[in-house]
Coordinates of C-alpha atoms in Angstrom, one line a residue:
A55 CA 0.0 -0.2 0.2
D56 CA 3.3 2.2 0.2
D57 CA 5.8 2.6 -1.8
A58 CA 8.4 1.7 0.7
L59 CA 9.5 -0.7 -2.5
P60 CA 13.1 0.2 -3.9
A61 CA 12.7 0.3 -7.9
A62 CA 14.4 -2.5 -8.2
Q63 CA 13.2 -4.5 -6.0
A64 CA 9.8 -4.0 -7.5
K65 CA 11.1 -4.6 -10.9
F66 CA 12.4 -8.0 -9.8
T67 CA 9.0 -9.0 -8.2
L68 CA 7.3 -8.2 -11.2
S69 CA 9.8 -10.2 -13.5
A70 CA 8.8 -13.5 -10.5
F71 CA 5.9 -12.8 -10.7
N72 CA 5.5 -12.2 -14.4
N73 CA 7.7 -15.5 -14.4
A74 CA 4.8 -18.4 -13.1
G75 CA 2.2 -17.4 -14.6
R76 CA 0.6 -15.6 -12.9
S77 CA -1.8 -12.7 -14.4
D78 CA -3.3 -9.5 -11.3
K79 CA -3.6 -6.2 -13.4
K80 CA -3.7 -4.8 -10.4
L81 CA -0.5 -6.4 -8.6
V82 CA 1.8 -5.6 -11.5
E83 CA -0.1 -1.7 -12.1
R84 CA 1.5 -1.4 -8.4
L85 CA 4.8 -3.4 -8.9
S86 CA 4.8 -1.1 -12.6
K87 CA 4.7 1.6 -11.2
L88 CA 7.2 1.4 -8.2
A89 CA 9.5 -0.1 -10.9
G90 CA 8.9 3.2 -12.3
F91 CA 7.5 1.7 -15.6
S92 CA 4.1 1.9 -17.2
A93 CA 2.0 -0.8 -16.7
D94 CA -1.0 0.1 -19.1
L95 CA -0.8 -0.9 -23.0
P96 CA -1.0 0.8 -25.6
A97 CA -4.1 0.9 -27.2
Y98 CA -5.6 -1.9 -29.9
S99 CA -5.3 0.2 -33.3
A100 CA -4.4 -1.3 -36.8
E101 CA -1.9 2.3 -37.4
F102 CA -0.2 1.1 -34.0
V103 CA 0.1 -3.3 -35.3
H104 CA 1.5 -1.5 -38.7
E105 CA 4.1 0.8 -37.0
I106 CA 5.3 -2.8 -34.9
V107 CA 4.6 -4.9 -38.8
S108 CA 6.8 -2.6 -40.4
N109 CA 9.6 -1.5 -37.9
S110 CA 10.1 -6.1 -36.6
R111 CA 11.4 -7.0 -40.8
T112 CA 15.3 -4.4 -39.7
A113 CA 14.3 -5.3 -36.4
N114 CA 17.5 -7.2 -35.1
V115 CA 16.6 -10.6 -34.1
A116 CA 19.9 -11.3 -31.5
A117 CA 17.6 -8.4 -29.2
G118 CA 14.4 -10.1 -30.3
R119 CA 16.4 -13.0 -27.9
Q120 CA 17.1 -11.3 -25.4
I121 CA 14.5 -9.7 -24.9
Y122 CA 12.5 -13.3 -25.1
D123 CA 14.8 -14.1 -22.3
T124 CA 14.1 -11.1 -20.2
L125 CA 10.5 -11.1 -20.0
G126 CA 11.2 -14.7 -19.0
C127 CA 9.2 -15.5 -22.6
A128 CA 10.4 -19.6 -21.7
T129 CA 8.9 -20.6 -18.4
C130 CA 5.4 -20.1 -20.1
H131 CA 6.2 -20.9 -23.9
T132 CA 8.7 -24.1 -25.4
I133 CA 10.2 -23.6 -28.0
N134 CA 12.2 -27.2 -29.8
N135 CA 12.0 -28.1 -27.4
A136 CA 13.3 -25.7 -24.5
G137 CA 11.0 -24.6 -21.9
G138 CA 7.5 -24.6 -20.7
K139 CA 4.4 -25.9 -21.5
V140 CA 1.5 -23.4 -20.1
G141 CA 1.5 -21.7 -22.7
P142 CA 1.5 -22.5 -27.0
D143 CA 4.7 -24.0 -28.5
L144 CA 6.0 -21.3 -30.6
S145 CA 8.5 -23.3 -32.8
A146 CA 6.6 -23.2 -35.7
L147 CA 4.3 -19.5 -35.0
G148 CA 6.9 -17.6 -38.3
R149 CA 5.2 -20.2 -41.0
G150 CA 2.2 -20.9 -38.6
L151 CA 0.6 -16.9 -37.6
P152 CA 1.6 -13.9 -40.1
V153 CA 3.2 -10.6 -37.9
D154 CA 0.0 -8.6 -37.4
M155 CA -1.6 -11.8 -35.3
I156 CA 1.8 -12.3 -33.8
V157 CA 1.6 -9.0 -32.4
T158 CA -2.0 -8.2 -31.4
E159 CA -0.9 -11.7 -29.5
V160 CA 2.2 -10.5 -27.8
I161 CA 1.2 -7.2 -26.4
W162 CA -2.8 -7.7 -26.4
P163 CA -2.9 -11.6 -25.4
Q164 CA -6.8 -11.1 -23.7
L165 CA -8.3 -10.9 -27.7
N166 CA -7.7 -14.3 -29.1
V167 CA -6.7 -17.5 -26.1
K168 CA -6.4 -19.5 -27.9
E169 CA -8.5 -22.9 -27.6
G170 CA -7.1 -25.1 -24.7
F171 CA -5.4 -21.5 -23.3
E172 CA -8.2 -20.0 -22.1
A173 CA -8.0 -20.4 -17.4
V174 CA -10.8 -20.9 -15.4
R175 CA -11.4 -20.0 -11.3
V176 CA -13.2 -21.4 -10.0
S177 CA -14.2 -20.4 -6.4
T178 CA -16.1 -22.5 -3.6
R179 CA -18.3 -22.7 -1.1
D180 CA -15.4 -23.2 1.4
A181 CA -13.8 -20.0 -0.3
D182 CA -11.3 -22.1 -1.4
I183 CA -9.9 -20.6 -5.0
V184 CA -8.7 -23.4 -7.4
E185 CA -7.5 -21.3 -10.6
G186 CA -5.4 -22.7 -14.0
F187 CA -7.2 -24.2 -17.0
R188 CA -10.4 -26.5 -17.3
Q189 CA -9.3 -30.7 -17.6
N190 CA -12.7 -32.2 -17.7
E191 CA -15.9 -31.3 -16.0
T192 CA -18.8 -33.8 -16.2
T193 CA -21.9 -33.7 -13.4
D194 CA -20.0 -34.6 -10.3
E195 CA -17.1 -32.7 -10.4
I196 CA -15.4 -29.9 -12.9
A197 CA -10.8 -30.8 -13.0
I198 CA -8.4 -28.0 -12.9
R199 CA -5.1 -28.4 -14.2
D200 CA -2.6 -26.2 -12.9
I201 CA -1.0 -23.2 -15.3
L202 CA 2.3 -24.4 -13.0
T203 CA 2.5 -27.7 -12.1
G204 CA 0.5 -29.6 -14.5
G205 CA -1.0 -30.7 -11.0
I206 CA -5.4 -31.6 -11.0
T207 CA -7.4 -30.7 -8.4
K208 CA -10.5 -32.4 -8.6
I209 CA -13.5 -30.2 -7.6
P210 CA -16.8 -31.6 -6.6
R211 CA -20.4 -29.7 -8.2
A212 CA -21.3 -29.3 -5.4
K213 CA -18.8 -27.9 -3.4
V214 CA -18.1 -25.3 -6.4
A215 CA -20.1 -21.7 -5.7
N216 CA -18.5 -20.3 -9.0
V217 CA -16.9 -21.1 -12.8
R218 CA -14.9 -17.8 -13.9
S219 CA -13.2 -17.5 -16.4
I220 CA -9.9 -15.7 -16.4
G221 CA -8.7 -15.7 -19.7
S222 CA -4.9 -16.2 -21.4
P223 CA -2.2 -17.1 -18.4
M224 CA -0.2 -14.7 -20.5
P225 CA 0.5 -11.5 -18.1
E226 CA -1.2 -8.5 -19.2
G227 CA 0.9 -5.7 -19.1
L228 CA 4.2 -7.6 -20.1
T229 CA 5.4 -5.5 -22.8
A230 CA 4.1 -1.9 -21.4
P231 CA 7.9 -1.5 -20.2
L232 CA 9.6 -2.2 -23.9
S233 CA 10.0 1.1 -26.2
K234 CA 8.5 -0.1 -30.2
Q235 CA 12.0 -0.6 -31.4
Q236 CA 12.8 -3.7 -28.7
L237 CA 9.4 -4.2 -29.4
A238 CA 9.9 -4.8 -32.8
N239 CA 12.7 -6.8 -31.6
L240 CA 11.1 -9.8 -29.1
V241 CA 8.4 -9.5 -32.8
R242 CA 11.1 -10.2 -35.7
Y243 CA 12.5 -13.1 -33.9
L244 CA 9.7 -14.6 -33.2
S245 CA 7.9 -14.3 -36.2
E246 CA 11.4 -16.2 -37.6
L247 CA 11.2 -19.2 -35.6
G248 CA 10.5 -22.3 -37.4
K249 CA 11.1 -20.1 -40.9

């Protein structure tokens, strides 16, 4: 609630939070402010996307890879069998997704959540909260797969108070501290995957 957290610790905490694949808009906003940058996403517009796409054509692939590593993307995404399995495999991203869609997915992850990667929050009648991917659902229970560990929690239907979609587990504002050139570098790196 106060400003007692130094900027360096706020940056470290924000990085750890992002690397854990957790999403909490208020916490990200607060940590971003303490770290000294805005967590506000640019407004989605075709012009902004076009600008990043244009800049990416001459961007630096190696610098983009470094940004990918710095943001902790490998915690959740796999490239060539290395990395996490929280989000989609990016090994062939450049062959399967147009560059403008890569820009959209990176900056605004909640706009187009890929099927099978939409997280839910289950509140129980005992005031417990379970977050993860919906693994299985029957008339008797709902099974939720933990985003990071892959462990399955089965919750009897009688104990479920509420099930709410929370969208993509990719943190909103992850790219907020990046300049347009850094975004272009990251997009260039991602657009070359699988080519």
